[in-house]
XYZ file of C-alpha atoms in Angstrom:
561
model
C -29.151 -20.639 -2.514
C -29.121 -17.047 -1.133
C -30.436 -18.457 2.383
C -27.626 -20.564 2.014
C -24.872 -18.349 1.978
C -26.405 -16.511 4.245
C -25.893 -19.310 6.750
C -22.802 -20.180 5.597
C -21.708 -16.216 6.431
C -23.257 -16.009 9.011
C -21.390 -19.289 10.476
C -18.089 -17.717 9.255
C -18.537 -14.826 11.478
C -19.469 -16.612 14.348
C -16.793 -18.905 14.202
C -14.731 -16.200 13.861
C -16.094 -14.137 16.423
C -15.752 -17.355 18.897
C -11.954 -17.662 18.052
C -11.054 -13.393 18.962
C -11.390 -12.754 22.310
C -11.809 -8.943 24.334
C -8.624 -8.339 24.465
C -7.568 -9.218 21.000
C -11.009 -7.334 19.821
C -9.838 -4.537 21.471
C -5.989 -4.650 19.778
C -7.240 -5.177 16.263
C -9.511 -2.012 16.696
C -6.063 0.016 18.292
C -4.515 -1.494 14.488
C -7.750 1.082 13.099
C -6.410 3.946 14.904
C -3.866 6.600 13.904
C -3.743 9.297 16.977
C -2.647 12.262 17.587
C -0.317 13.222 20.531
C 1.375 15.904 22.850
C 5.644 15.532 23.356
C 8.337 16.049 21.722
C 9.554 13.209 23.165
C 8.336 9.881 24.462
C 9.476 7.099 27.277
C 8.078 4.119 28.826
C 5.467 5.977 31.050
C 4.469 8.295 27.995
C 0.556 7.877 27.961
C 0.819 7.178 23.650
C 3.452 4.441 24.621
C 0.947 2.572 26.727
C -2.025 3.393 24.472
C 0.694 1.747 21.753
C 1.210 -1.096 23.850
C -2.216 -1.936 25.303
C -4.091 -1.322 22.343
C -2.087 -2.103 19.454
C -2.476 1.620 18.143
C -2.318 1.663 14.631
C -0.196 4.525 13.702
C 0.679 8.170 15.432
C 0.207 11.698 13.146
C 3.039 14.407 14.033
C 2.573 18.102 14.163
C 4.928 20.912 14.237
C 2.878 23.476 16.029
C -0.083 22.758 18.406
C -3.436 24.496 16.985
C -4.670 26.311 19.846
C -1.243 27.456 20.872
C 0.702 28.361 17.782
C 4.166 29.199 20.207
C 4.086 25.865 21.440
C 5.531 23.294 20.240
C 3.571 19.739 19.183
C 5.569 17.587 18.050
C 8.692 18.623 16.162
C 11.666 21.073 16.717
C 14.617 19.953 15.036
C 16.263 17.126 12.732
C 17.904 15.166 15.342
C 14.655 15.794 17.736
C 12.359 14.105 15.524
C 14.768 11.521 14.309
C 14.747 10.435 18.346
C 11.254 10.813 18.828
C 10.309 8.528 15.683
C 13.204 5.871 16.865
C 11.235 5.433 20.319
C 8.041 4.953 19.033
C 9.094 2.107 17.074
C 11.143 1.052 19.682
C 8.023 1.074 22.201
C 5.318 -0.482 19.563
C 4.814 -3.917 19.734
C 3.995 -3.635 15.710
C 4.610 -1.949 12.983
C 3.688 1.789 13.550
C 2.791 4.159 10.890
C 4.249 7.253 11.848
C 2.745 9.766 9.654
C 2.924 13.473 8.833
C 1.169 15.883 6.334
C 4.307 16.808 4.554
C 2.898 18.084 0.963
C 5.285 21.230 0.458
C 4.491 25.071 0.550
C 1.831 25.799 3.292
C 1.064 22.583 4.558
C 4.685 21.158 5.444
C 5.325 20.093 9.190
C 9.198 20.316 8.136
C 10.225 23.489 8.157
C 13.254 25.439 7.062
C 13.401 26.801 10.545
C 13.801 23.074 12.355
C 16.463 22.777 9.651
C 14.821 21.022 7.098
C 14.654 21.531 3.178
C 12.160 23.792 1.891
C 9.781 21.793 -0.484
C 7.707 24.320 -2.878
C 3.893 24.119 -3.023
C 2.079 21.476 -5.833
C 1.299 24.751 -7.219
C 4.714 26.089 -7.660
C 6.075 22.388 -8.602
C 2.981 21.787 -11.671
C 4.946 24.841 -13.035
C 8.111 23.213 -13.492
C 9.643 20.494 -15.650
C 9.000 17.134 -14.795
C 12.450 15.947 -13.470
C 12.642 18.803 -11.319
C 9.892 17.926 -10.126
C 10.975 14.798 -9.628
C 14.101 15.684 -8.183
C 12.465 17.735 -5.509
C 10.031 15.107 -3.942
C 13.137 12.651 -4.492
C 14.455 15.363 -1.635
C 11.511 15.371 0.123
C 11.168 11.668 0.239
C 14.748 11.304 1.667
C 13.901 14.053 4.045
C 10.703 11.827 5.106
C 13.153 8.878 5.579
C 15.738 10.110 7.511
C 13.376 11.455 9.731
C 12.323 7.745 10.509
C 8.286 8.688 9.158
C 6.779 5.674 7.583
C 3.391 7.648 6.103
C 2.743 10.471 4.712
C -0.501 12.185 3.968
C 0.775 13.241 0.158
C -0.264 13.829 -2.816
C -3.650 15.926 -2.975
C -5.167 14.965 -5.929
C -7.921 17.444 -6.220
C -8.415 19.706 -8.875
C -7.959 23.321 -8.742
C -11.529 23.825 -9.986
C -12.591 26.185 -7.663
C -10.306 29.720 -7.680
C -12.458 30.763 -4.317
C -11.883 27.499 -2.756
C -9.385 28.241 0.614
C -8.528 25.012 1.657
C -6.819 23.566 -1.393
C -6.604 26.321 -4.096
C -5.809 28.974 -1.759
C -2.911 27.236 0.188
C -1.431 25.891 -3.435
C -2.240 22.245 -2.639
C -3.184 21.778 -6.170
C -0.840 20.167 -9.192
C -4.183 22.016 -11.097
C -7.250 21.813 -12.692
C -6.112 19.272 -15.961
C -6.872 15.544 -14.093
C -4.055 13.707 -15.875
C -1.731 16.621 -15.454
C -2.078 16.027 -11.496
C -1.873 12.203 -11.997
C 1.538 12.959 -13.587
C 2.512 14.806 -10.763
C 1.147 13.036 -8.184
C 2.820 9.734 -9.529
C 6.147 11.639 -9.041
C 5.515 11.880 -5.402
C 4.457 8.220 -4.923
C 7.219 6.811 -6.681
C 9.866 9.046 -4.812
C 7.993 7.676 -1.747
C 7.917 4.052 -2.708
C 11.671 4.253 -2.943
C 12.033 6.012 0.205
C 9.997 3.350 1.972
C 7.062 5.960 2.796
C 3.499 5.212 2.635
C 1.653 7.837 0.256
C -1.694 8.566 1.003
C -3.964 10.209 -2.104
C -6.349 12.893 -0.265
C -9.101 14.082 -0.426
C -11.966 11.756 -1.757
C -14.029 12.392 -3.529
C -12.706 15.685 -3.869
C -11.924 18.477 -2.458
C -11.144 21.162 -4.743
C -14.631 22.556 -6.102
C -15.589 23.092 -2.479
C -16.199 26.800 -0.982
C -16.035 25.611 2.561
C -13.508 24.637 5.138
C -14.327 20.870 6.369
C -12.264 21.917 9.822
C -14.619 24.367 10.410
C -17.859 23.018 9.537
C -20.217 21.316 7.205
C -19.519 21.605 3.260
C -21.591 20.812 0.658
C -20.430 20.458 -3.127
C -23.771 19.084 -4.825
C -23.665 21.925 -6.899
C -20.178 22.365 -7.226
C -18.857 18.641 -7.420
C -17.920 17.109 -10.695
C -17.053 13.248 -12.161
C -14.157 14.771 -13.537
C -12.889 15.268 -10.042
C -12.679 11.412 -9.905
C -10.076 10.738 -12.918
C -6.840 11.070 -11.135
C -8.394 8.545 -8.826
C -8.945 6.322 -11.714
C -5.356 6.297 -13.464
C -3.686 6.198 -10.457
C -5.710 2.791 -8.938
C -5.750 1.758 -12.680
C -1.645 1.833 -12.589
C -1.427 0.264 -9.008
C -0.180 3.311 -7.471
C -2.449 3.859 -5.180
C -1.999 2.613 -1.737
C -4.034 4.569 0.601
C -6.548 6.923 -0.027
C -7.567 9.688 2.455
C -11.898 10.748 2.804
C -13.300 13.712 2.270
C -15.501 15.494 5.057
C -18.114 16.716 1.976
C -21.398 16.532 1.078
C -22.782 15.845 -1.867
C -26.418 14.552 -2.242
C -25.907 13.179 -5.559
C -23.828 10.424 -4.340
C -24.972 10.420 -0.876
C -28.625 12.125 0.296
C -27.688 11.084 3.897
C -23.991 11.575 4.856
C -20.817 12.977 3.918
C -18.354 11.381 2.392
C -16.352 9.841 5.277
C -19.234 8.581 6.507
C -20.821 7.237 3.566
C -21.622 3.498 2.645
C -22.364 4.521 -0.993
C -19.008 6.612 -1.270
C -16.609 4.260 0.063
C -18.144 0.856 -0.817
C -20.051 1.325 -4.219
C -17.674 4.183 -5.940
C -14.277 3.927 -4.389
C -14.125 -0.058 -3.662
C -16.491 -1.360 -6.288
C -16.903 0.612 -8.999
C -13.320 2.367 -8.759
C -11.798 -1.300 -8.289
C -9.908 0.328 -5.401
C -8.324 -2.419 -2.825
C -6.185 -0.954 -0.434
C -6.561 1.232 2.588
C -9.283 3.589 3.179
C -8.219 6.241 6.010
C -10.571 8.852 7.198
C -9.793 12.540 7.097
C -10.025 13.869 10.546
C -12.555 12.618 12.580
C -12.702 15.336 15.213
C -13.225 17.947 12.026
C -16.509 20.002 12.853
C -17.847 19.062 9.598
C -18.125 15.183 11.502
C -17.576 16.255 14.955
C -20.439 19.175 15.412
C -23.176 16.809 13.948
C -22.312 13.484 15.152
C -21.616 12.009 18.497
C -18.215 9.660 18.615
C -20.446 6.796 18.449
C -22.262 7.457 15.613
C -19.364 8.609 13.626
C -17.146 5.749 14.330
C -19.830 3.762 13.479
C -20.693 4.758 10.376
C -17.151 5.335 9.114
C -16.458 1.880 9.660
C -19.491 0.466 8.248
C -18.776 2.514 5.283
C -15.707 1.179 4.892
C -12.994 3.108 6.093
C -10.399 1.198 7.648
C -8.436 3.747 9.492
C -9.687 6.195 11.720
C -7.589 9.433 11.701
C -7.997 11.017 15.589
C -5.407 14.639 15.085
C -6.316 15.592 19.066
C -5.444 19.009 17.735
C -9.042 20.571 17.017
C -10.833 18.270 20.326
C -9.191 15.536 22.063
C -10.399 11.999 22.677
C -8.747 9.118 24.692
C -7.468 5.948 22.735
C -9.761 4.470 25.370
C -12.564 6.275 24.686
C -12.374 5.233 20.670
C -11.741 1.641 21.186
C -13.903 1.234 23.811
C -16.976 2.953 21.640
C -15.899 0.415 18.859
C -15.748 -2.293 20.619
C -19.304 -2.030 22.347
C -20.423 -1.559 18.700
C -18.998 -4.363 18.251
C -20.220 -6.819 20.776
C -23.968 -5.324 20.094
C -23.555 -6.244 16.285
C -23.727 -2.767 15.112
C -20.615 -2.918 13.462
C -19.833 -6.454 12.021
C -16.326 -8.035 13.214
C -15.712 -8.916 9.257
C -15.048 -5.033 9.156
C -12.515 -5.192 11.966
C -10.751 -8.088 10.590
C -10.655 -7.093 6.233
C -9.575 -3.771 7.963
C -6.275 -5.486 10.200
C -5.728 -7.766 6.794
C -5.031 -4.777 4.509
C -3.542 -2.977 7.543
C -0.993 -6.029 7.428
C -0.406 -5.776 3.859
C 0.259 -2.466 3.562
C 2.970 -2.756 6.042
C 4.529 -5.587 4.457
C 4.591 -3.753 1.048
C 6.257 -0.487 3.256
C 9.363 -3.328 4.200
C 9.897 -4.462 0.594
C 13.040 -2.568 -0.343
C 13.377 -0.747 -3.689
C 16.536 -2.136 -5.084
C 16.112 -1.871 -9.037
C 18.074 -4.518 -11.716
C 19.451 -2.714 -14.429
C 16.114 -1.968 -17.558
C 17.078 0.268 -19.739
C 14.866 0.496 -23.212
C 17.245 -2.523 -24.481
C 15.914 -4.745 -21.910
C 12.525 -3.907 -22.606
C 12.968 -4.240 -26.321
C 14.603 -7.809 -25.298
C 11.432 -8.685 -23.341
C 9.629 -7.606 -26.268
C 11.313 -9.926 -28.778
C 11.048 -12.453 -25.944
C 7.399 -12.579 -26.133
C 7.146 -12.505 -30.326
C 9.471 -15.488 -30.669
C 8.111 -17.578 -27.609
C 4.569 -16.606 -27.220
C 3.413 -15.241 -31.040
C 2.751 -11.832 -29.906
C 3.619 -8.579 -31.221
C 3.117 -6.230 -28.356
C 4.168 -1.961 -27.605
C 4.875 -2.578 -24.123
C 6.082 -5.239 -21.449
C 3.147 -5.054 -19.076
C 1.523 -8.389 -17.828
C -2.060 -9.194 -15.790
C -0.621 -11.264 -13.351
C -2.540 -14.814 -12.594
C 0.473 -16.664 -10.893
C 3.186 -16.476 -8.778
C 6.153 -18.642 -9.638
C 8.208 -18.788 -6.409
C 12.196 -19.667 -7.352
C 15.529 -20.667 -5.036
C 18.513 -18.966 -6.084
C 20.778 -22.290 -5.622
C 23.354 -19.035 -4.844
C 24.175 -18.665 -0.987
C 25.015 -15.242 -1.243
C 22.619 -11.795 -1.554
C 24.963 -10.042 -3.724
C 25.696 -12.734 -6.239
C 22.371 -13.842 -6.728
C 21.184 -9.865 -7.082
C 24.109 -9.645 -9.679
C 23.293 -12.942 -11.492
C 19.755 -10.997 -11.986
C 21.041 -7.365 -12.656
C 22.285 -7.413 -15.972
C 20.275 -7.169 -19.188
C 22.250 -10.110 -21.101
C 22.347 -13.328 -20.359
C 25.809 -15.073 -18.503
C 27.334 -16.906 -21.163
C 27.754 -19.713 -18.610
C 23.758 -20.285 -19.563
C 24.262 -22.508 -22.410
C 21.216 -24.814 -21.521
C 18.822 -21.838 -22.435
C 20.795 -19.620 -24.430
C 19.154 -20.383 -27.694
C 15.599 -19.195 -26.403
C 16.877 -15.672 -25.595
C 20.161 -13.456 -25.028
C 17.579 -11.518 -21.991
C 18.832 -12.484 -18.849
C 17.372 -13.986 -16.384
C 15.244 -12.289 -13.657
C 12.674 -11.950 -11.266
C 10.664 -9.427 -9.615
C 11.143 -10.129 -6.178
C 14.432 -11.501 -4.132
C 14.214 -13.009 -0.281
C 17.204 -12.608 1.602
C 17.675 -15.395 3.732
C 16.687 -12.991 7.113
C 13.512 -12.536 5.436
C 14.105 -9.176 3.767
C 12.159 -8.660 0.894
C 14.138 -6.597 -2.080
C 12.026 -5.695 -5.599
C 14.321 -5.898 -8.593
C 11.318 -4.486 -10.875
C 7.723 -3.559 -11.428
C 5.632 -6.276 -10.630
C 3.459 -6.293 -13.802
C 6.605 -5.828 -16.401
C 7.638 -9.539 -17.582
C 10.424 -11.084 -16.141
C 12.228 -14.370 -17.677
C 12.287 -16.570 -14.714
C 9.442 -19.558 -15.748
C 8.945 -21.329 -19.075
C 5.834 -20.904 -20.614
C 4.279 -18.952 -18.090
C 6.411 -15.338 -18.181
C 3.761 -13.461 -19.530
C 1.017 -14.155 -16.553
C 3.676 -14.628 -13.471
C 5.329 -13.025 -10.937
C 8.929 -14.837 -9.740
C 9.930 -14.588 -6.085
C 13.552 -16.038 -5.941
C 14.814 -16.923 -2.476
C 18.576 -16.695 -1.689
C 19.523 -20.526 -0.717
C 19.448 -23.809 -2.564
C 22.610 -24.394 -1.996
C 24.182 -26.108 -5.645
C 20.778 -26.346 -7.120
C 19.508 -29.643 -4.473
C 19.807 -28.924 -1.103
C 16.364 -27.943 0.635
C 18.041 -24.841 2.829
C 15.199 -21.980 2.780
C 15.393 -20.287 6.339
C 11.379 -20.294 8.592
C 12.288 -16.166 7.919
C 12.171 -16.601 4.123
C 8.639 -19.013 4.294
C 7.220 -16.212 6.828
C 8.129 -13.481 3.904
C 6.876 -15.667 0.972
C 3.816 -15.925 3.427
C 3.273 -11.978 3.532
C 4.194 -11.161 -0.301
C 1.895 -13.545 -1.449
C -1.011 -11.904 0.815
C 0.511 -8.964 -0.556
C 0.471 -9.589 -4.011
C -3.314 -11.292 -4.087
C -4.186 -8.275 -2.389
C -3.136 -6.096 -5.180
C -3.923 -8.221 -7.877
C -7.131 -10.101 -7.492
C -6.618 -11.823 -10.915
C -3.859 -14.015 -9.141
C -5.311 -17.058 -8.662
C -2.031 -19.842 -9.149
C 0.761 -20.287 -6.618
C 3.305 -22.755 -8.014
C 6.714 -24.173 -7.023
C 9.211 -23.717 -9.890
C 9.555 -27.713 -9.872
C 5.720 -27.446 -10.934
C 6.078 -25.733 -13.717
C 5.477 -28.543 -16.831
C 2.415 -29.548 -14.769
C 0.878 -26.376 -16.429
C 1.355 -27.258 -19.878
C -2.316 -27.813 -20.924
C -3.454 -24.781 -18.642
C -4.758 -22.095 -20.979
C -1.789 -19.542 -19.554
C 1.046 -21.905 -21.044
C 2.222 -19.826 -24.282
C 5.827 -21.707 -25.370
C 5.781 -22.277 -28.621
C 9.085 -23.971 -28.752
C 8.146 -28.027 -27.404
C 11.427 -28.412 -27.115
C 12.492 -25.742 -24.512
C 12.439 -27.382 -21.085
C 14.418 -27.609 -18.428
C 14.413 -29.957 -15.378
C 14.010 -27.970 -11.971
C 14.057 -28.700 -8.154
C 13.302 -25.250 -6.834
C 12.205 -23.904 -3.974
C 11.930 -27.548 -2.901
C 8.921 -29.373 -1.490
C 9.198 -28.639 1.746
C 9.535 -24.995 1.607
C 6.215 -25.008 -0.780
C 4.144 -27.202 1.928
C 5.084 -24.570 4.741
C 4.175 -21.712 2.725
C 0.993 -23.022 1.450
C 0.126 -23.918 5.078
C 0.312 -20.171 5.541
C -2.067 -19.358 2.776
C -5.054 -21.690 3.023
C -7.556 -18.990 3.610
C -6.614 -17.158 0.139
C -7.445 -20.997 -1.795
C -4.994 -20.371 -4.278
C -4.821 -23.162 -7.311
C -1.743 -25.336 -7.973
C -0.029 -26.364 -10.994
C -2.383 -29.197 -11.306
C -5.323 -27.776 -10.637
């Protein structure tokens, strides 16, 4: 059986390899790359403009200042500077760029008072405060980040303040402190002012970084002795409660988890603790790479190499502390590549979370109204139709329900779903529940995806099936029959979906709403009531066959299956 799939993998990756040729090689290994570059501006003959358009390249880091010439300017100079120079580079990328910055307040902030931009406190100075002015200052920061036209931002550090003669994160106040949940609080401020803000937060620095003596831009660091599990628990909650998007490696040693190599570089770091026995799914983006704690011990080859292997999926390149060529890193990836030293599974699971993380950064925050009386609805909800008695709303979600609004227009369907009660125009369901209807997701008809609500809270959208699904309504179905979903809105169902398997591996149902009573023996059907039905057509036939075309490779189960 093992010899098997072992032939059967093997076959996969041939095939696979067969069907990518050089040049597309070489632009899924530019999607791995976030570089660093020199100008304050940028224009069609701008050496990172070609790199973005021959390669692909992955994402761009901004600095203020350059690091061996403190007077000169990097990167940024002023508001309206930036907010050009970020405009052209998505104007010049053939893709989706992530445009990042290390914007974490107090010493390490790349938006300075000085280019006329707010001044955000250190973590230090904010874990003093209460928590909603906390929150109100990243909410500030987050706009800031926004306006700017950033898409990523290295933020929050989660390491603990363990350490009180550690430099690098103690001494510059990067710290929320030493308590683990007390800096998952914090930190969770920061992500969600960035979710709403459309910016990509990155959790740094795994596995930690705050018992360390050493300076990883300087040189090696060890923390064996120093180094703690406890350093891992903000890690934990924050994967745990789907908050964590991106996490950032460590340059640090520690022979208890790894005898050979630091953490960046490390097999048993990234793969066995982070991705398997942290449960962690989405992107893992080196620290660094041109760091002396990599960059004095190993050559480019070796450390691309074995970050990849070790399953990073983005290879951070600052060109502030050495400088390498996009060339020169795709090029040494690519031969490693083509000689089988780095499998091309790694290139492609890294492009496929790559993709999903930008589709989650175009989903637009755009909340329904849930105030403790909708919850306590939901609540009541799941008592009288499903026999449990539960404290809180959550669900595990197993299936995605996807929904036509049978509304033509954005704003009345979004204000159909925004109140807590139902329309007293519902009288075919009324009965069941005065909670309005809902969803968790809403496609306008360009394709835009809008959330309406946490994705594991229950919505009422599906009968029977609430408490395991997630509903995607699409704007269109024009007076409940005609089959009027746009190619934009199947391409967007297409990416959420991805999206949403991607964050929740326990999904394994995608159903039409018409499908729904084709579930009623499945284990997840909970109605009580056998006489609460209703007859749907939505999203129509059609528009399920093209989306399912899009989605073969994740095998998802029907209604009838």
């Amino acid at each position: 059986m093992k010899i098997l799939l072992l032939l059967l993998t093997l076959f996969l990756s041939l095939n696979a390899a067969q069907n990518i040729d050089d040049t597309q090689l070489k632009k899924m290994i530019g999607k791995m790359l976030i570089v660093g570059f020199d100008g304050t501006q940028v224009d069609k003959n701008s050496s990172i403009v070609k790199d973005m358009q021959k390669y692909n390249l992955g994402g761009v880091i901004l600095f203020d200042k350059n690091y061996k010439n403190r007077e000169k300017p990097k990167n940024i100079t002023s508001e309206k500077q930036l907010k050009k120079l970020t405009s052209d580079l998505k104007k010049f990328s053939p893709q989706p760029l992530f445009i990042a910055i290390d914007q974490e307040g107090g010493k390490v902030a790349r938006l300075k008072p000085k280019y006329g931009f707010t001044k955000i406190p250190s973590a230090f100075k904010v874990s003093k405060m209460p928590l909603k002015k906390a929150q109100s200052i990243y909410q500030t920061q987050s706009q800031m980040l926004q306006n700017s036209g950033l898409t990523m931002n290295f933020a929050p550090v989660v390491d603990l303040a363990i350490n009180p003669k550690n430099r690098v994160i103690v001494g510059l106040e990067r710290s929320f402190g030493k308590n683990p949940k007390k800096v998952a609080k914090y930190a969770t401020l920061v992500i969600d002012a960035q979710t709403q803000h459309n910016i990509i937060s990155v959790l740094k620095h795994f596995p930690g970084h705050g018992s360390s003596l050493g300076d990883s831009h300087k040189g090696f660091v060890d923390i064996t002795k120093t180094w703690s599990k406890k350093e891992l628990i903000p890690y934990k909650i924050l994967i745990k409660e789907h908050k964590a998007d991106a996490i950032m490696t460590a340059h640090v040693f520690n022979k208890n988890l790894d005898a050979s190599y630091p953490a960046t570089l490390s097999y048993k770091v990234n793969t066995k603790l982070l991705r398997e026995k942290l449960g962690f799914r989405g992107l893992i983006i080196s620290d660094d790479m041109q760091m002396k704690a990599i960059s004095a011990h190993y050559t480019l080859k070796e450390a691309t190499t074995l970050a990849v292997n070790a399953g990073v999926n983005v290879l951070l390149f600052g060109n502030q502390l050495a400088y390498n060529s996009t060339k020169e890193i795709v090029n040494t990836i690519f031969k490693q590549v083509k000689e089988r030293k780095i499998p091309l599974q790694k290139i492609i699971d890294a492009n496929k979370k790559i993709a999903n993380l930008h589709t989650k950064n175009t989903i637009i925050q755009k909340p329904i109204i849930f105030t403790q009386k909708r919850k306590e609805m939901t609540k009541s909800y799941i008592q009288r139709h499903y026999g449990l008695k539960v404290k809180n709303i959550k669900i595990k979600p197993k299936i995605i329900v996807l929904h036509w609004t049978a509304v033509m227009s954005f704003d009345k369907s979004f204000n159909r779903l925004k109140p807590e009660k139902l329309f007293s125009d519902r009288k075919d369901i009324a009965k069941a529940s005065a909670l309005n209807v809902s969803a968790h997701f809403l496609v306008d008809r360009d394709g835009t995806i809008y959330q309406l609500m946490p994705d594991n809270f229950m919505a009422r959208h599906v009968i029977g099936l609430n408490y395991s699904s997630i509903g995607v309504e699409n704007v269109g179905g024009e007076a409940n029959k005609k089959e009027d979903l746009t190619p934009a809105q199947v391409k967007a169902n297409i990416r959420l979906v991805k999206y949403l398997k991607e964050k929740y591996p326990s999904i394994t149902y995608l159903i039409g709403h018409y499908e729904y009573k084709q579930m009623q023996k499945n284990p997840l059907w909970l109605e009580k009531d056998a006489s609460y039905r209703t007859t749907k057509a939505d999203p129509g036939k059609k528009f399920m066959k093209e989306v399912r075309a899009g989605l073969k490779e994740l095998k998802l189960r029907g209604a009838d299956e």
